[in-house]
């Protein structure tokens, strides 16, 4: 069952959408803690998000950017804003579609089904899912997952990019500048300590699946993958 997350602070609208969407066989979750949207998102890992722009604390553009750090699932903005620039901002901040309020629920469903087909169904790319395997370590970049034996962990988009670079470069070094360019479009404004923080998070992800010392710091150059684990035999 595909999961849909509704991020809308007008509970009457959110509940109306929820009851209508559930009729079509989707599992629906309504966000309630607008200070911790990402915690709820990572707990649910929805297949699609309906996102309002005007929200408490942070607007929908902000949350869409945060979602894009962790997922490539479709995001449909739903807003009373009707200006062309609002729609441009929605797309530029990672949205896939835009619906203006007031709306007919059947239009929302048509948009949802369209995005689901593009992302997961008949219009989705027919290529087989990519998986990188190294000595029993299985890395699934498209599902943001790292697996070793019976252990697995979910990754953010930046963690996924770092691990992908390390695996593709192995046994060579993944250079700091190359990593910065891959993770951030405008690296001129990125503090290199930010890369250190993300690499530290990658090390923690390896530890979560029982692998220690997998990422080696090569002073003055970058980082290199170390095979410190052995493939588990059946």
mmCIF file of C-alpha atoms in Angstrom:
data_model
loop_
_atom_site.group_PDB
_atom_site.id
_atom_site.type_symbol
_atom_site.label_atom_id
_atom_site.label_comp_id
_atom_site.label_asym_id
_atom_site.label_seq_id
_atom_site.Cartn_x
_atom_site.Cartn_y
_atom_site.Cartn_z
ATOM 1 C CA UNK A 1 0.000 0.000 0.000
ATOM 2 C CA UNK A 2 1.444 3.338 -1.068
ATOM 3 C CA UNK A 3 1.796 5.936 1.704
ATOM 4 C CA UNK A 4 0.905 9.616 1.402
ATOM 5 C CA UNK A 5 1.869 12.300 3.923
ATOM 6 C CA UNK A 6 -0.229 15.463 4.226
ATOM 7 C CA UNK A 7 1.540 18.534 5.632
ATOM 8 C CA UNK A 8 -1.275 21.039 6.078
ATOM 9 C CA UNK A 9 -2.003 23.122 9.198
ATOM 10 C CA UNK A 10 -5.704 23.538 8.389
ATOM 11 C CA UNK A 11 -6.959 20.296 9.932
ATOM 12 C CA UNK A 12 -10.340 20.570 8.225
ATOM 13 C CA UNK A 13 -8.653 20.548 4.809
ATOM 14 C CA UNK A 14 -6.174 17.859 5.853
ATOM 15 C CA UNK A 15 -8.896 15.547 7.151
ATOM 16 C CA UNK A 16 -11.039 16.150 4.057
ATOM 17 C CA UNK A 17 -8.105 15.184 1.836
ATOM 18 C CA UNK A 18 -7.297 12.193 4.027
ATOM 19 C CA UNK A 19 -10.809 10.711 3.915
ATOM 20 C CA UNK A 20 -11.017 11.178 0.139
ATOM 21 C CA UNK A 21 -7.568 9.733 -0.625
ATOM 22 C CA UNK A 22 -8.085 6.695 1.625
ATOM 23 C CA UNK A 23 -11.062 5.692 -0.549
ATOM 24 C CA UNK A 24 -8.556 4.943 -3.313
ATOM 25 C CA UNK A 25 -6.549 2.488 -1.219
ATOM 26 C CA UNK A 26 -3.727 4.730 -0.028
ATOM 27 C CA UNK A 27 -2.409 4.869 3.525
ATOM 28 C CA UNK A 28 -2.498 8.495 4.674
ATOM 29 C CA UNK A 29 -0.617 10.217 7.497
ATOM 30 C CA UNK A 30 -1.402 13.803 8.569
ATOM 31 C CA UNK A 31 1.486 15.786 10.070
ATOM 32 C CA UNK A 32 0.654 17.391 13.420
ATOM 33 C CA UNK A 33 4.003 18.533 14.843
ATOM 34 C CA UNK A 34 5.080 21.373 12.575
ATOM 35 C CA UNK A 35 8.356 21.839 14.440
ATOM 36 C CA UNK A 36 9.514 18.309 13.597
ATOM 37 C CA UNK A 37 8.258 17.567 10.104
ATOM 38 C CA UNK A 38 11.391 15.659 9.100
ATOM 39 C CA UNK A 39 11.206 13.328 12.094
ATOM 40 C CA UNK A 40 7.689 12.373 11.044
ATOM 41 C CA UNK A 41 8.731 12.081 7.401
ATOM 42 C CA UNK A 42 11.636 9.740 8.158
ATOM 43 C CA UNK A 43 9.403 7.653 10.396
ATOM 44 C CA UNK A 44 6.742 7.248 7.706
ATOM 45 C CA UNK A 45 8.933 7.345 4.554
ATOM 46 C CA UNK A 46 5.931 8.224 2.364
ATOM 47 C CA UNK A 47 5.727 7.584 -1.359
ATOM 48 C CA UNK A 48 4.281 11.065 -1.956
ATOM 49 C CA UNK A 49 3.826 14.308 0.014
ATOM 50 C CA UNK A 50 1.047 16.907 -0.199
ATOM 51 C CA UNK A 51 2.580 20.103 1.137
ATOM 52 C CA UNK A 52 1.085 23.495 2.016
ATOM 53 C CA UNK A 53 3.247 26.625 1.713
ATOM 54 C CA UNK A 54 1.933 28.653 4.664
ATOM 55 C CA UNK A 55 2.900 26.623 7.724
ATOM 56 C CA UNK A 56 3.835 27.461 11.323
ATOM 57 C CA UNK A 57 7.520 28.172 12.036
ATOM 58 C CA UNK A 58 8.898 27.263 8.598
ATOM 59 C CA UNK A 59 7.167 27.465 5.226
ATOM 60 C CA UNK A 60 6.604 24.655 2.769
ATOM 61 C CA UNK A 61 9.563 25.693 0.624
ATOM 62 C CA UNK A 62 11.871 25.065 3.586
ATOM 63 C CA UNK A 63 10.385 21.652 4.322
ATOM 64 C CA UNK A 64 10.535 20.644 0.675
ATOM 65 C CA UNK A 65 14.259 21.398 0.637
ATOM 66 C CA UNK A 66 14.684 19.285 3.777
ATOM 67 C CA UNK A 67 12.712 16.418 2.246
ATOM 68 C CA UNK A 68 14.920 16.567 -0.840
ATOM 69 C CA UNK A 69 17.956 15.895 1.368
ATOM 70 C CA UNK A 70 16.426 12.532 2.287
ATOM 71 C CA UNK A 71 14.136 11.457 -0.549
ATOM 72 C CA UNK A 72 13.211 11.872 -4.198
ATOM 73 C CA UNK A 73 9.535 11.022 -3.601
ATOM 74 C CA UNK A 74 7.021 13.250 -5.439
ATOM 75 C CA UNK A 75 6.021 16.444 -3.620
ATOM 76 C CA UNK A 76 2.822 18.243 -4.631
ATOM 77 C CA UNK A 77 2.323 21.735 -3.243
ATOM 78 C CA UNK A 78 -1.236 22.718 -2.286
ATOM 79 C CA UNK A 79 -1.666 26.416 -1.544
ATOM 80 C CA UNK A 80 -4.038 29.376 -1.621
ATOM 81 C CA UNK A 81 -1.235 31.352 -3.243
ATOM 82 C CA UNK A 82 -1.993 31.829 -6.916
ATOM 83 C CA UNK A 83 0.923 33.928 -8.123
ATOM 84 C CA UNK A 84 3.187 32.656 -10.863
ATOM 85 C CA UNK A 85 6.261 33.266 -8.688
ATOM 86 C CA UNK A 86 4.824 31.023 -5.951
ATOM 87 C CA UNK A 87 4.573 28.177 -8.441
ATOM 88 C CA UNK A 88 8.084 28.883 -9.715
ATOM 89 C CA UNK A 89 9.405 28.863 -6.144
ATOM 90 C CA UNK A 90 7.653 25.565 -5.463
ATOM 91 C CA UNK A 91 9.323 23.875 -8.423
ATOM 92 C CA UNK A 92 12.724 25.451 -7.780
ATOM 93 C CA UNK A 93 12.653 24.260 -4.164
ATOM 94 C CA UNK A 94 12.101 20.653 -5.216
ATOM 95 C CA UNK A 95 8.356 20.353 -5.806
ATOM 96 C CA UNK A 96 6.902 18.274 -8.641
ATOM 97 C CA UNK A 97 3.470 19.868 -9.049
ATOM 98 C CA UNK A 98 1.272 22.682 -7.712
ATOM 99 C CA UNK A 99 -2.452 22.792 -6.886
ATOM 100 C CA UNK A 100 -4.225 26.017 -5.929
ATOM 101 C CA UNK A 101 -6.939 26.295 -3.268
ATOM 102 C CA UNK A 102 -9.846 25.937 -3.410
ATOM 103 C CA UNK A 103 -9.535 22.631 -5.236
ATOM 104 C CA UNK A 104 -11.729 19.711 -6.220
ATOM 105 C CA UNK A 105 -10.577 16.479 -4.527
ATOM 106 C CA UNK A 106 -10.798 14.602 -7.823
ATOM 107 C CA UNK A 107 -8.195 16.981 -9.271
ATOM 108 C CA UNK A 108 -5.927 16.192 -6.325
ATOM 109 C CA UNK A 109 -6.403 12.456 -6.914
ATOM 110 C CA UNK A 110 -5.638 12.830 -10.622
ATOM 111 C CA UNK A 111 -2.405 14.662 -9.738
ATOM 112 C CA UNK A 112 -1.500 12.023 -7.146
ATOM 113 C CA UNK A 113 -2.085 9.140 -9.561
ATOM 114 C CA UNK A 114 -0.083 10.931 -12.246
ATOM 115 C CA UNK A 115 2.921 11.434 -9.958
ATOM 116 C CA UNK A 116 2.679 7.857 -8.666
ATOM 117 C CA UNK A 117 2.734 6.520 -12.232
ATOM 118 C CA UNK A 118 5.762 8.650 -13.074
ATOM 119 C CA UNK A 119 7.662 7.673 -9.947
ATOM 120 C CA UNK A 120 6.669 4.043 -9.438
ATOM 121 C CA UNK A 121 4.321 2.805 -12.159
ATOM 122 C CA UNK A 122 3.840 2.515 -15.863
ATOM 123 C CA UNK A 123 5.654 5.762 -16.713
ATOM 124 C CA UNK A 124 8.597 5.134 -14.391
ATOM 125 C CA UNK A 125 11.992 4.293 -15.827
ATOM 126 C CA UNK A 126 12.121 0.599 -16.618
ATOM 127 C CA UNK A 127 15.779 0.206 -15.736
ATOM 128 C CA UNK A 128 16.528 -2.322 -13.036
ATOM 129 C CA UNK A 129 17.270 -0.932 -9.606
ATOM 130 C CA UNK A 130 20.932 -0.112 -9.123
ATOM 131 C CA UNK A 131 22.804 -1.937 -6.392
ATOM 132 C CA UNK A 132 26.513 -1.665 -5.590
ATOM 133 C CA UNK A 133 27.984 -4.714 -3.865
ATOM 134 C CA UNK A 134 31.375 -4.848 -2.152
ATOM 135 C CA UNK A 135 32.425 -7.906 -0.161
ATOM 136 C CA UNK A 136 28.863 -8.611 0.966
ATOM 137 C CA UNK A 137 27.949 -4.963 1.546
ATOM 138 C CA UNK A 138 24.835 -4.043 -0.451
ATOM 139 C CA UNK A 139 24.205 -0.385 -1.250
ATOM 140 C CA UNK A 140 20.903 0.709 -2.820
ATOM 141 C CA UNK A 141 21.269 4.368 -3.889
ATOM 142 C CA UNK A 142 17.731 4.655 -5.248
ATOM 143 C CA UNK A 143 16.091 3.491 -2.034
ATOM 144 C CA UNK A 144 18.653 5.272 0.217
ATOM 145 C CA UNK A 145 19.586 2.052 2.001
ATOM 146 C CA UNK A 146 22.782 0.334 3.167
ATOM 147 C CA UNK A 147 22.661 -3.375 4.031
ATOM 148 C CA UNK A 148 25.107 -5.915 5.414
ATOM 149 C CA UNK A 149 23.955 -9.390 6.348
ATOM 150 C CA UNK A 150 20.748 -9.095 8.360
ATOM 151 C CA UNK A 151 21.356 -5.445 9.237
ATOM 152 C CA UNK A 152 20.205 -2.425 7.253
ATOM 153 C CA UNK A 153 19.963 1.331 7.754
ATOM 154 C CA UNK A 154 18.237 4.197 5.971
ATOM 155 C CA UNK A 155 20.363 7.045 4.627
ATOM 156 C CA UNK A 156 19.878 10.706 3.864
ATOM 157 C CA UNK A 157 20.496 11.905 0.312
ATOM 158 C CA UNK A 158 23.888 13.393 1.247
ATOM 159 C CA UNK A 159 24.959 10.204 3.057
ATOM 160 C CA UNK A 160 23.923 8.270 -0.039
ATOM 161 C CA UNK A 161 26.014 10.519 -2.289
ATOM 162 C CA UNK A 162 29.102 10.108 -0.087
ATOM 163 C CA UNK A 163 28.827 6.311 0.111
ATOM 164 C CA UNK A 164 28.217 6.093 -3.630
ATOM 165 C CA UNK A 165 31.384 8.115 -4.289
ATOM 166 C CA UNK A 166 33.433 5.970 -1.898
ATOM 167 C CA UNK A 167 32.250 2.726 -3.493
ATOM 168 C CA UNK A 168 32.699 3.948 -7.064
ATOM 169 C CA UNK A 169 36.208 5.265 -6.324
ATOM 170 C CA UNK A 170 37.367 2.267 -4.268
ATOM 171 C CA UNK A 171 40.250 1.561 -3.753
ATOM 172 C CA UNK A 172 41.113 5.107 -4.831
ATOM 173 C CA UNK A 173 40.561 8.250 -2.792
ATOM 174 C CA UNK A 174 37.378 10.281 -3.151
ATOM 175 C CA UNK A 175 38.735 13.847 -3.188
ATOM 176 C CA UNK A 176 37.311 16.505 -0.879
ATOM 177 C CA UNK A 177 36.639 18.923 -3.738
ATOM 178 C CA UNK A 178 34.910 16.207 -5.765
ATOM 179 C CA UNK A 179 32.688 15.368 -2.801
ATOM 180 C CA UNK A 180 31.891 19.029 -2.179
ATOM 181 C CA UNK A 181 30.947 19.499 -5.829
ATOM 182 C CA UNK A 182 28.697 16.440 -5.784
ATOM 183 C CA UNK A 183 26.940 17.279 -2.532
ATOM 184 C CA UNK A 184 26.468 21.024 -2.996
ATOM 185 C CA UNK A 185 25.879 22.907 -6.224
ATOM 186 C CA UNK A 186 27.591 26.086 -4.991
ATOM 187 C CA UNK A 187 30.577 24.800 -3.007
ATOM 188 C CA UNK A 188 32.056 28.300 -2.662
ATOM 189 C CA UNK A 189 29.647 28.960 0.204
ATOM 190 C CA UNK A 190 30.117 25.627 1.996
ATOM 191 C CA UNK A 191 32.304 25.376 5.082
ATOM 192 C CA UNK A 192 34.488 22.299 4.666
ATOM 193 C CA UNK A 193 33.616 21.342 8.233
ATOM 194 C CA UNK A 194 30.132 20.610 6.881
ATOM 195 C CA UNK A 195 31.648 17.800 4.804
ATOM 196 C CA UNK A 196 33.429 16.471 7.899
ATOM 197 C CA UNK A 197 30.099 16.362 9.734
ATOM 198 C CA UNK A 198 28.438 14.430 6.911
ATOM 199 C CA UNK A 199 31.320 11.961 6.700
ATOM 200 C CA UNK A 200 31.026 11.420 10.462
ATOM 201 C CA UNK A 201 27.357 10.584 9.945
ATOM 202 C CA UNK A 202 28.327 8.087 7.228
ATOM 203 C CA UNK A 203 30.726 6.401 9.666
ATOM 204 C CA UNK A 204 27.867 6.132 12.145
ATOM 205 C CA UNK A 205 25.676 4.507 9.493
ATOM 206 C CA UNK A 206 28.325 1.853 8.876
ATOM 207 C CA UNK A 207 28.497 1.252 12.627
ATOM 208 C CA UNK A 208 24.714 0.778 12.736
ATOM 209 C CA UNK A 209 25.084 -2.263 10.466
ATOM 210 C CA UNK A 210 28.056 -3.635 12.403
ATOM 211 C CA UNK A 211 30.967 -2.253 10.372
ATOM 212 C CA UNK A 212 33.758 -0.297 12.095
ATOM 213 C CA UNK A 213 36.460 1.959 10.589
ATOM 214 C CA UNK A 214 35.030 1.767 7.058
ATOM 215 C CA UNK A 215 35.920 5.341 6.058
ATOM 216 C CA UNK A 216 39.571 6.375 6.158
ATOM 217 C CA UNK A 217 40.649 10.018 6.162
ATOM 218 C CA UNK A 218 43.498 10.610 3.712
ATOM 219 C CA UNK A 219 45.121 13.766 5.010
ATOM 220 C CA UNK A 220 45.218 16.568 2.465
ATOM 221 C CA UNK A 221 43.334 14.528 -0.136
ATOM 222 C CA UNK A 222 39.935 13.207 0.933
ATOM 223 C CA UNK A 223 38.434 9.920 2.050
ATOM 224 C CA UNK A 224 38.834 6.275 1.085
ATOM 225 C CA UNK A 225 36.732 3.199 1.730
ATOM 226 C CA UNK A 226 38.407 0.509 3.835
ATOM 227 C CA UNK A 227 37.171 -3.075 3.620
ATOM 228 C CA UNK A 228 37.197 -3.911 7.318
ATOM 229 C CA UNK A 229 34.397 -6.470 7.079
ATOM 230 C CA UNK A 230 34.094 -9.965 5.672
ATOM 231 C CA UNK A 231 31.272 -11.239 3.527
ATOM 232 C CA UNK A 232 28.844 -13.327 5.537
ATOM 233 C CA UNK A 233 28.537 -16.802 4.097
ATOM 234 C CA UNK A 234 25.220 -18.572 4.021
#
